[in-house]
CSV table of C-alpha atoms and ligand atoms in Angstrom, one decimal:
chain,number,residue,atom,x,y,z
A,14,UNK,CA,301.5,180.3,79.0
A,15,UNK,CA,301.3,183.7,80.6
A,16,UNK,CA,298.0,185.7,80.5
A,17,UNK,CA,299.4,189.1,81.3
A,18,UNK,CA,299.3,190.6,77.8
A,19,UNK,CA,295.7,191.7,77.4
A,20,UNK,CA,295.3,194.8,75.4
A,21,UNK,CA,294.3,198.1,77.1
A,22,UNK,CA,293.3,199.2,73.6
A,23,UNK,CA,289.9,199.8,71.9
A,24,UNK,CA,287.0,197.3,72.1
A,25,UNK,CA,286.0,195.2,69.1
A,26,UNK,CA,282.9,197.3,68.3
A,27,UNK,CA,284.9,200.5,68.2
A,28,UNK,CA,287.4,198.9,65.8
A,29,UNK,CA,284.7,197.4,63.6
A,30,UNK,CA,283.1,200.9,63.3
A,31,UNK,CA,286.5,202.3,62.2
A,32,UNK,CA,287.0,199.3,59.8
A,33,UNK,CA,283.7,200.2,58.2
A,34,UNK,CA,284.7,203.9,58.0
A,35,UNK,CA,288.4,203.6,57.0
A,36,UNK,CA,289.2,200.1,55.7
A,37,UNK,CA,286.5,197.8,54.3
A,38,UNK,CA,282.8,197.9,55.2
A,39,UNK,CA,282.0,194.5,53.8
A,40,UNK,CA,284.6,192.8,55.8
A,41,UNK,CA,283.4,194.5,59.0
A,42,UNK,CA,279.9,193.2,58.1
A,43,UNK,CA,281.1,189.6,57.8
A,44,UNK,CA,282.9,189.7,61.1
A,45,UNK,CA,279.6,190.9,62.7
A,46,UNK,CA,277.5,188.4,60.8
A,47,UNK,CA,279.6,185.4,61.8
A,48,UNK,CA,280.0,186.6,65.4
A,49,UNK,CA,283.7,186.8,64.8
A,50,UNK,CA,284.2,190.1,66.5
A,51,UNK,CA,287.3,189.5,68.5
A,52,UNK,CA,290.6,191.3,68.2
A,53,UNK,CA,293.8,189.4,67.7
A,54,UNK,CA,296.5,190.3,70.2
A,55,UNK,CA,299.0,187.6,71.0
A,56,UNK,CA,300.2,184.7,69.0
A,57,UNK,CA,302.6,182.0,70.0
A,58,UNK,CA,303.1,178.6,68.4
A,59,UNK,CA,299.7,177.3,67.4
A,60,UNK,CA,297.6,179.4,69.6
A,61,UNK,CA,296.3,183.0,69.5
A,62,UNK,CA,294.8,185.1,72.2
A,63,UNK,CA,292.3,188.0,71.7
A,64,UNK,CA,292.2,191.3,73.6
A,65,UNK,CA,289.7,189.8,76.1
A,66,UNK,CA,292.1,187.0,76.9
A,67,UNK,CA,290.3,184.2,75.1
A,68,UNK,CA,292.6,181.6,73.6
A,69,UNK,CA,292.1,180.1,70.2
A,70,UNK,CA,293.7,177.0,68.6
A,71,UNK,CA,295.0,178.2,65.2
A,72,UNK,CA,293.9,175.7,62.5
A,73,UNK,CA,294.4,178.2,59.7
A,74,UNK,CA,297.9,179.7,60.3
A,75,UNK,CA,296.9,183.0,58.5
A,76,UNK,CA,295.9,181.1,55.3
A,77,UNK,CA,298.9,178.8,55.4
A,78,UNK,CA,301.5,181.4,56.4
A,79,UNK,CA,302.6,180.5,59.9
A,80,UNK,CA,304.0,177.1,58.8
A,81,UNK,CA,306.5,177.2,61.7
A,82,UNK,CA,303.8,178.6,64.1
A,83,UNK,CA,303.4,182.1,65.4
A,84,UNK,CA,306.6,184.0,66.3
A,85,UNK,CA,308.9,181.0,66.0
A,86,UNK,CA,311.8,182.0,68.3
A,87,UNK,CA,314.5,181.3,65.8
A,88,UNK,CA,312.8,183.4,63.1
A,89,UNK,CA,312.1,186.2,65.5
A,90,UNK,CA,315.7,186.2,66.7
A,91,UNK,CA,317.0,186.3,63.2
A,92,UNK,CA,314.8,189.3,62.3
A,93,UNK,CA,315.7,191.1,65.5
A,94,UNK,CA,319.4,190.5,64.9
A,95,UNK,CA,319.1,192.0,61.4
A,96,UNK,CA,317.2,195.0,62.7
A,97,UNK,CA,320.0,195.7,65.1
A,98,UNK,CA,322.2,196.1,62.0
A,99,UNK,CA,320.2,197.0,59.0
A,100,UNK,CA,316.6,197.7,58.0
A,101,UNK,CA,315.8,197.9,54.3
A,102,UNK,CA,318.5,198.0,51.5
A,103,UNK,CA,320.4,201.0,50.3
A,104,UNK,CA,319.8,199.5,46.8
A,105,UNK,CA,323.2,201.0,45.9
A,106,UNK,CA,325.4,198.5,47.7
A,107,UNK,CA,325.4,194.7,47.4
A,108,UNK,CA,322.8,193.2,49.6
A,109,UNK,CA,324.1,189.8,50.9
A,110,UNK,CA,320.8,188.5,52.2
A,111,UNK,CA,319.1,188.1,48.9
A,112,UNK,CA,322.1,186.2,47.5
A,113,UNK,CA,322.3,183.9,50.5
A,114,UNK,CA,318.5,183.1,50.3
A,115,UNK,CA,318.7,182.6,46.6
A,116,UNK,CA,321.6,180.2,47.0
A,117,UNK,CA,319.7,178.3,49.8
A,118,UNK,CA,316.6,178.0,47.6
A,119,UNK,CA,318.7,176.7,44.8
A,120,UNK,CA,320.0,174.0,47.1
A,121,UNK,CA,316.6,173.0,48.4
A,122,UNK,CA,314.5,173.2,45.2
A,123,UNK,CA,314.5,170.3,42.8
A,124,UNK,CA,316.4,170.2,39.5
A,125,UNK,CA,318.1,173.4,38.2
A,126,UNK,CA,315.6,175.9,39.7
A,127,UNK,CA,318.3,178.3,40.8
A,128,UNK,CA,317.7,181.9,39.9
A,129,UNK,CA,315.5,183.9,42.3
A,130,UNK,CA,313.6,187.2,42.2
A,131,UNK,CA,312.2,188.4,45.5
A,132,UNK,CA,309.1,190.4,46.2
A,133,UNK,CA,306.5,190.5,49.0
A,134,UNK,CA,303.3,188.7,47.9
A,135,UNK,CA,302.2,185.6,46.0
A,136,UNK,CA,300.4,187.7,43.4
A,137,UNK,CA,303.7,189.7,42.7
A,138,UNK,CA,305.6,186.4,42.4
A,139,UNK,CA,303.1,185.2,39.8
A,140,UNK,CA,303.1,188.6,37.9
A,141,UNK,CA,306.8,188.3,37.5
A,142,UNK,CA,306.6,184.6,36.4
A,143,UNK,CA,304.0,185.6,33.7
A,144,UNK,CA,306.2,188.3,32.4
A,145,UNK,CA,309.3,186.1,32.3
A,146,UNK,CA,307.4,183.4,30.5
A,147,UNK,CA,306.5,185.8,27.7
A,148,UNK,CA,310.1,187.1,27.5
A,149,UNK,CA,311.7,183.7,27.5
A,150,UNK,CA,309.4,182.1,24.9
A,151,UNK,CA,308.4,185.1,22.7
A,152,UNK,CA,304.8,183.7,23.1
A,153,UNK,CA,301.8,185.5,24.5
A,154,UNK,CA,299.3,183.0,25.9
A,155,UNK,CA,298.8,181.2,29.2
A,156,UNK,CA,296.8,178.1,30.2
A,157,UNK,CA,295.5,178.0,33.8
A,158,UNK,CA,293.0,175.8,35.6
A,159,UNK,CA,289.5,176.3,36.9
A,160,UNK,CA,289.5,176.6,40.6
A,161,UNK,CA,293.1,177.8,40.6
A,162,UNK,CA,293.9,180.8,42.8
A,163,UNK,CA,296.9,183.0,41.9
A,164,UNK,CA,296.2,186.3,43.5
A,165,UNK,CA,294.3,189.5,42.7
A,166,UNK,CA,296.7,191.9,40.9
A,167,UNK,CA,295.8,192.3,37.2
A,168,UNK,CA,298.0,189.5,35.8
A,169,UNK,CA,297.5,187.1,38.6
A,170,UNK,CA,293.8,187.7,38.5
A,171,UNK,CA,293.8,186.8,34.8
A,172,UNK,CA,294.9,183.4,35.9
A,173,UNK,CA,292.3,183.2,38.7
A,174,UNK,CA,289.1,182.0,37.1
A,175,UNK,CA,286.4,183.1,39.6
A,176,UNK,CA,284.0,185.5,38.0
A,177,UNK,CA,283.1,187.5,41.1
A,178,UNK,CA,286.8,188.4,41.6
A,179,UNK,CA,287.2,189.4,38.0
A,180,UNK,CA,284.1,190.9,36.5
A,181,UNK,CA,284.5,194.5,37.7
A,182,UNK,CA,288.1,194.7,36.4
A,183,UNK,CA,288.0,193.5,32.8
A,184,UNK,CA,289.7,193.6,30.4
A,185,UNK,CA,292.3,191.5,32.2
A,186,UNK,CA,295.4,190.0,30.4
A,187,UNK,CA,294.5,188.7,27.0
A,188,UNK,CA,295.1,185.1,26.0
A,189,UNK,CA,294.4,183.1,29.2
A,190,UNK,CA,292.5,179.9,28.8
A,191,UNK,CA,291.1,178.1,31.8
A,192,UNK,CA,290.8,174.3,31.7
A,193,UNK,CA,289.4,171.9,34.3
A,194,UNK,CA,292.0,170.9,36.9
A,195,UNK,CA,293.2,167.3,36.8
A,196,UNK,CA,292.1,166.8,33.2
A,197,UNK,CA,295.1,166.0,30.9
A,198,UNK,CA,292.9,165.8,27.8
A,199,UNK,CA,291.7,169.3,28.3
A,200,UNK,CA,295.2,170.5,29.0
A,201,UNK,CA,296.6,168.9,25.9
A,202,UNK,CA,293.8,170.4,23.8
A,203,UNK,CA,294.5,173.9,25.2
A,204,UNK,CA,298.4,174.0,25.0
A,205,UNK,CA,299.8,174.9,21.6
A,206,UNK,CA,302.7,176.7,19.9
A,207,UNK,CA,301.3,180.1,21.1
A,208,UNK,CA,301.4,179.0,24.8
A,209,UNK,CA,304.0,180.8,26.8
A,210,UNK,CA,303.2,178.9,30.0
A,211,UNK,CA,300.9,176.7,31.9
A,212,UNK,CA,300.3,178.0,35.4
A,213,UNK,CA,298.8,175.8,38.1
A,214,UNK,CA,299.0,174.8,41.7
A,215,UNK,CA,300.2,171.2,42.3
A,216,UNK,CA,297.4,171.0,44.9
A,217,UNK,CA,294.7,173.6,44.6
A,218,UNK,CA,294.5,175.4,47.9
A,219,UNK,CA,291.7,177.9,47.6
A,220,UNK,CA,289.6,175.5,45.6
A,221,UNK,CA,289.5,173.5,48.9
A,222,UNK,CA,292.6,171.3,49.0
A,223,UNK,CA,292.0,169.6,45.7
A,224,UNK,CA,294.7,166.9,45.1
A,225,UNK,CA,295.1,165.7,41.5
A,226,UNK,CA,295.5,162.2,40.2
A,227,UNK,CA,299.0,160.7,40.5
A,228,UNK,CA,299.8,161.1,36.8
A,229,UNK,CA,298.6,164.6,36.4
A,230,UNK,CA,301.6,166.8,37.1
A,231,UNK,CA,304.0,164.6,35.1
A,232,UNK,CA,301.4,164.6,32.3
A,233,UNK,CA,301.2,168.4,32.3
A,234,UNK,CA,305.0,168.6,32.3
A,235,UNK,CA,305.1,166.4,29.2
A,236,UNK,CA,302.4,168.4,27.4
A,237,UNK,CA,304.4,171.6,28.0
A,238,UNK,CA,307.6,170.0,26.8
A,239,UNK,CA,306.0,168.7,23.6
A,240,UNK,CA,304.6,172.2,22.9
A,241,UNK,CA,307.7,174.2,24.0
A,242,UNK,CA,305.7,175.9,26.7
A,243,UNK,CA,307.0,176.6,30.2
A,244,UNK,CA,305.5,175.1,33.3
A,245,UNK,CA,305.0,177.5,36.2
A,246,UNK,CA,304.0,175.9,39.5
A,247,UNK,CA,302.4,178.2,42.0
A,248,UNK,CA,303.5,176.9,45.3
A,249,UNK,CA,302.6,180.0,47.2
A,250,UNK,CA,300.4,177.8,49.4
A,251,UNK,CA,301.7,174.3,48.9
A,252,UNK,CA,305.4,175.2,49.4
A,253,UNK,CA,307.5,175.3,52.5
A,254,UNK,CA,306.4,171.9,53.8
A,255,UNK,CA,302.7,172.4,53.8
A,256,UNK,CA,301.7,169.2,51.9
A,257,UNK,CA,304.2,166.9,53.5
A,258,UNK,CA,307.2,167.6,51.2
A,259,UNK,CA,309.3,170.8,51.2
A,260,UNK,CA,307.7,171.6,47.8
A,261,UNK,CA,304.6,169.8,46.6
A,262,UNK,CA,306.1,169.1,43.1
A,263,UNK,CA,308.5,166.7,44.9
A,264,UNK,CA,305.6,164.3,45.6
A,265,UNK,CA,305.4,163.6,41.8
A,266,UNK,CA,309.1,164.2,40.9
A,267,UNK,CA,308.2,167.0,38.6
A,268,UNK,CA,310.5,170.0,38.1
A,269,UNK,CA,308.8,173.1,36.7
A,270,UNK,CA,310.5,175.9,34.8
A,271,UNK,CA,309.5,178.4,37.4
A,272,UNK,CA,308.1,178.0,40.9
A,273,UNK,CA,306.5,180.8,42.9
A,274,UNK,CA,306.7,180.9,46.7
A,275,UNK,CA,305.3,183.3,49.3
A,276,UNK,CA,303.3,182.8,52.5
A,277,UNK,CA,305.5,180.4,54.6
A,278,UNK,CA,308.7,181.8,53.1
A,279,UNK,CA,308.5,184.8,55.4
A,280,UNK,CA,308.4,182.5,58.4
A,281,UNK,CA,305.1,184.0,59.6
A,282,UNK,CA,306.9,187.2,60.5
A,283,UNK,CA,307.3,189.2,57.3
A,284,UNK,CA,305.8,189.1,53.8
A,285,UNK,CA,308.3,187.5,51.5
A,286,UNK,CA,307.8,186.0,48.0
A,287,UNK,CA,310.1,184.5,45.5
A,288,UNK,CA,309.9,183.5,41.8
A,289,UNK,CA,312.6,180.9,41.2
A,290,UNK,CA,313.5,179.9,37.7
A,291,UNK,CA,315.8,177.7,35.6
A,292,UNK,CA,318.8,179.8,34.7
A,293,UNK,CA,318.1,180.5,31.0
A,294,UNK,CA,314.9,182.2,31.9
A,295,UNK,CA,316.8,185.0,33.7
A,296,UNK,CA,319.0,185.6,30.6
A,297,UNK,CA,317.0,188.8,30.0
A,298,UNK,CA,318.6,190.3,33.0
A,299,UNK,CA,321.9,190.1,31.1
A,300,UNK,CA,320.6,192.5,28.6
A,301,UNK,CA,318.7,194.7,31.0
A,302,UNK,CA,319.3,194.2,34.7
A,303,UNK,CA,316.3,196.5,35.5
A,304,UNK,CA,313.7,195.1,33.2
A,305,UNK,CA,311.9,194.0,36.3
A,306,UNK,CA,312.5,195.2,39.8
A,307,UNK,CA,311.1,195.9,43.3
A,308,UNK,CA,312.4,198.6,45.6
A,309,UNK,CA,311.9,196.6,48.7
A,310,UNK,CA,312.0,193.0,47.4
A,311,UNK,CA,315.0,191.0,48.8
A,312,UNK,CA,315.6,193.5,51.6
A,313,UNK,CA,317.8,192.5,54.5
A,314,UNK,CA,315.1,192.0,57.1
A,315,UNK,CA,312.8,190.0,54.9
A,316,UNK,CA,315.8,187.9,53.8
A,317,UNK,CA,316.7,187.3,57.5
A,318,UNK,CA,313.2,186.0,58.0
A,319,UNK,CA,313.3,183.8,54.9
A,320,UNK,CA,316.7,182.3,55.7
A,321,UNK,CA,315.5,181.5,59.2
A,322,UNK,CA,312.2,180.1,57.8
A,323,UNK,CA,314.2,177.8,55.4
A,324,UNK,CA,316.5,176.7,58.3
A,325,UNK,CA,313.5,175.8,60.5
A,326,UNK,CA,311.8,174.0,57.6
A,327,UNK,CA,314.8,171.7,57.2
A,328,UNK,CA,316.2,171.5,60.8
A,329,UNK,CA,312.8,170.8,62.3
A,330,UNK,CA,311.6,168.6,59.5
A,331,UNK,CA,308.4,170.5,59.1
A,332,UNK,CA,307.4,168.6,56.0
A,333,UNK,CA,307.6,165.3,57.9
A,334,UNK,CA,305.6,166.8,60.7
A,335,UNK,CA,302.9,168.0,58.1
A,336,UNK,CA,302.7,164.5,56.6
A,337,UNK,CA,302.3,162.8,60.0
A,338,UNK,CA,299.8,165.3,61.4
A,339,UNK,CA,298.0,165.5,58.1
A,340,UNK,CA,297.2,161.8,58.5
A,341,UNK,CA,295.7,162.4,61.9
A,342,UNK,CA,293.5,165.2,60.5
A,343,UNK,CA,292.4,163.2,57.4
A,344,UNK,CA,291.5,160.2,59.6
A,345,UNK,CA,289.4,162.3,61.9
A,346,UNK,CA,287.7,164.1,59.0
A,347,UNK,CA,287.0,160.9,57.2
A,348,UNK,CA,285.3,159.5,60.3
A,349,UNK,CA,283.2,162.6,60.5
A,350,UNK,CA,282.2,162.1,56.9
A,351,UNK,CA,281.1,158.6,57.7
A,352,UNK,CA,279.1,159.8,60.6
A,353,UNK,CA,277.4,162.7,58.7
A,354,UNK,CA,277.2,161.8,55.0
A,355,UNK,CA,274.2,164.0,54.5
A,356,UNK,CA,276.2,167.1,55.6
A,357,UNK,CA,279.8,166.4,54.6
A,358,UNK,CA,280.2,165.5,50.9
A,359,UNK,CA,283.9,165.0,50.7
A,360,UNK,CA,287.2,165.1,52.6
A,361,UNK,CA,290.3,166.2,50.8
A,362,UNK,CA,293.9,167.0,51.4
A,363,UNK,CA,297.6,166.3,51.4
A,364,UNK,CA,299.8,166.9,54.4
A,365,UNK,CA,298.3,169.8,56.5
A,366,UNK,CA,296.4,171.3,53.6
A,367,UNK,CA,293.0,169.7,54.2
A,368,UNK,CA,289.4,170.5,53.5
A,369,UNK,CA,286.0,169.4,54.6
A,370,UNK,CA,283.4,169.9,51.8
A,371,UNK,CA,279.9,170.5,53.0
A,372,UNK,CA,276.8,169.7,51.0
A,373,UNK,CA,275.6,173.2,51.7
A,374,UNK,CA,277.8,176.4,51.6
A,375,UNK,CA,276.0,177.8,54.7
A,376,UNK,CA,276.9,174.6,56.5
A,377,UNK,CA,280.7,175.3,56.3
A,378,UNK,CA,280.2,178.9,57.5
A,379,UNK,CA,277.9,177.8,60.4
A,380,UNK,CA,280.6,175.4,61.5
A,381,UNK,CA,283.3,177.9,61.1
A,382,UNK,CA,281.5,180.5,63.2
A,383,UNK,CA,280.7,178.0,65.9
A,384,UNK,CA,284.3,176.8,66.0
A,385,UNK,CA,285.4,180.4,66.4
A,386,UNK,CA,283.0,180.8,69.3
A,387,UNK,CA,284.5,177.6,70.9
A,388,UNK,CA,288.1,178.8,70.3
A,389,UNK,CA,289.2,177.2,67.1
A,390,UNK,CA,290.2,179.2,64.0
A,391,UNK,CA,289.5,177.6,60.6
A,392,UNK,CA,289.1,179.1,57.1
A,393,UNK,CA,286.7,178.9,54.2
A,394,UNK,CA,288.1,178.4,50.6
A,395,UNK,CA,288.1,181.5,48.5
A,396,UNK,CA,287.4,179.7,45.3
A,397,UNK,CA,284.8,177.3,46.8
A,398,UNK,CA,282.9,178.4,49.9
A,399,UNK,CA,281.4,174.9,50.5
A,400,UNK,CA,284.9,173.8,51.7
A,401,UNK,CA,286.2,174.6,55.1
A,402,UNK,CA,289.9,174.2,55.4
A,403,UNK,CA,292.1,173.0,58.2
A,404,UNK,CA,295.7,174.1,57.7
A,405,UNK,CA,297.4,174.6,61.1
A,406,UNK,CA,301.1,175.3,61.7
A,407,UNK,CA,303.0,172.3,60.6
A,408,UNK,CA,304.6,171.8,64.0
A,409,UNK,CA,301.4,172.0,66.0
A,410,UNK,CA,301.5,170.0,69.2
A,411,UNK,CA,299.7,166.7,68.6
A,412,UNK,CA,297.6,167.0,71.7
A,413,UNK,CA,296.5,170.5,70.7
A,414,UNK,CA,295.7,169.2,67.2
A,415,UNK,CA,293.5,166.4,68.8
A,416,UNK,CA,291.9,168.9,71.1
A,417,UNK,CA,290.9,171.1,68.2
A,418,UNK,CA,289.6,168.1,66.3
A,419,UNK,CA,287.6,167.0,69.4
A,420,UNK,CA,286.0,170.5,69.4
A,421,UNK,CA,285.1,170.1,65.7
A,422,UNK,CA,283.5,166.8,66.5
A,423,UNK,CA,281.4,168.4,69.2
A,424,UNK,CA,280.4,171.2,66.9
A,425,UNK,CA,279.4,168.7,64.2
A,426,UNK,CA,277.3,166.7,66.6
A,427,UNK,CA,275.5,169.9,67.6
A,428,UNK,CA,275.0,171.4,64.2
A,429,UNK,CA,274.7,168.5,61.7
A,430,UNK,CA,270.9,168.1,62.2
A,431,UNK,CA,270.4,171.8,61.4
A,432,UNK,CA,272.7,171.8,58.4
A,433,UNK,CA,271.0,168.6,57.1
A,434,UNK,CA,267.7,170.5,57.2
A,435,UNK,CA,269.2,173.2,55.0
A,436,UNK,CA,269.4,170.5,52.2
B,2,LIG,N1,298.8,181.7,44.8
B,2,LIG,C1,298.2,180.9,45.7
B,2,LIG,C2,298.3,179.4,45.4
B,2,LIG,C3,297.6,181.4,46.8
B,2,LIG,O1,297.0,180.5,47.7
B,2,LIG,C4,297.6,182.8,47.1
B,2,LIG,C5,296.9,183.3,48.2
B,2,LIG,O2,296.1,182.7,48.9
B,2,LIG,C6,298.2,183.6,46.1
B,2,LIG,C7,298.8,183.1,45.0
B,2,LIG,C8,298.2,185.1,46.3
B,2,LIG,O3,299.1,185.4,47.3
B,2,LIG,P1,299.0,186.9,48.0
B,2,LIG,O4,297.7,187.0,48.7
B,2,LIG,O5,300.2,186.9,48.9
B,2,LIG,O6,299.1,187.8,46.8
């Protein structure tokens, strides 16, 4: 790897001061507090370098976005080739990219999930799914799960149960009930003839890689069918190979009525999201083609990135790679748990969506901060800060993966006694 790309740009402190002034003072404070005041500059594969030339092993992939690694050459080339020809869409002429990606998604997704609407973010994909569920069923209510994370726009936030994200913004969308995840009895009690849709993640990502019991997803499918409600699976984080299958619902052979995708769909290069539905759900576009729309959704450049990301997913068998590397990670995390039971309460995960639950929330943050210092990037879980997540690119080199895990082991050996004292 070359080391000739250091920035001549401003120093971290200068940027943090401007972040305080122009972007988000609280975030600037967190960077300072955790000693994570480095500026990202160069990413390639599973490593990132800061402006000072320090290299980091990327164990978070931008919150499960760079499934194919940073700047995968095939995806970069596809986007460059598109840029040489077309940027965004005229919106007056036929845009072939969105049709091609929709067709490819229909081929790859299970069952008859075949109609796609494209946007940019996971929250937008969920907003649209919520609207479509009401239109398709004529019903108003939703059932979501505690710990589920679906984004922070008004509708998506209504599905996201965490109070500290919601309290300032109420009233949110009416008629959303939250039930415990992985609890079929609670789900059955909540779903009725007024339920438009059940919305959940097959594996809860931001709750800290929570994997349900084997019969859960099929059970929810049955409950929805019995009540005439739709099942929307939010695979914004679990999709695109992350859990060891192209789409996590495939682990349990369950086909939802709608699936939402984002993050990895843009190949780590561009923001791309999709809501993919069974055909009849899109019938409302027959009546009114503009009932829902996005000016930039499905644009040529984003679609070039998405098509290349799907090609890489399949051709490079990223899901298999996630499954195999996920086993390595879980084995190493489980052995850490055996060694430090007073500090690590649980190890969770499927594929390369894995989490290490600490007995004390500060424990996870201390480890995260120390790992950063020693050149490994990991992430906390937005819905449960006790869980530190390891979610690297799915094609991370195995030696690099082991090296990062060795560093985690060293950090645990150094910090476990202090964390244990926190109680
Ligand atoms: N759904 C899930 C499962 C997510 O993990 C996220 C983001 O982490 C979202 C939705 C929201 O996606 P975005 O931040 O792109 O709006």
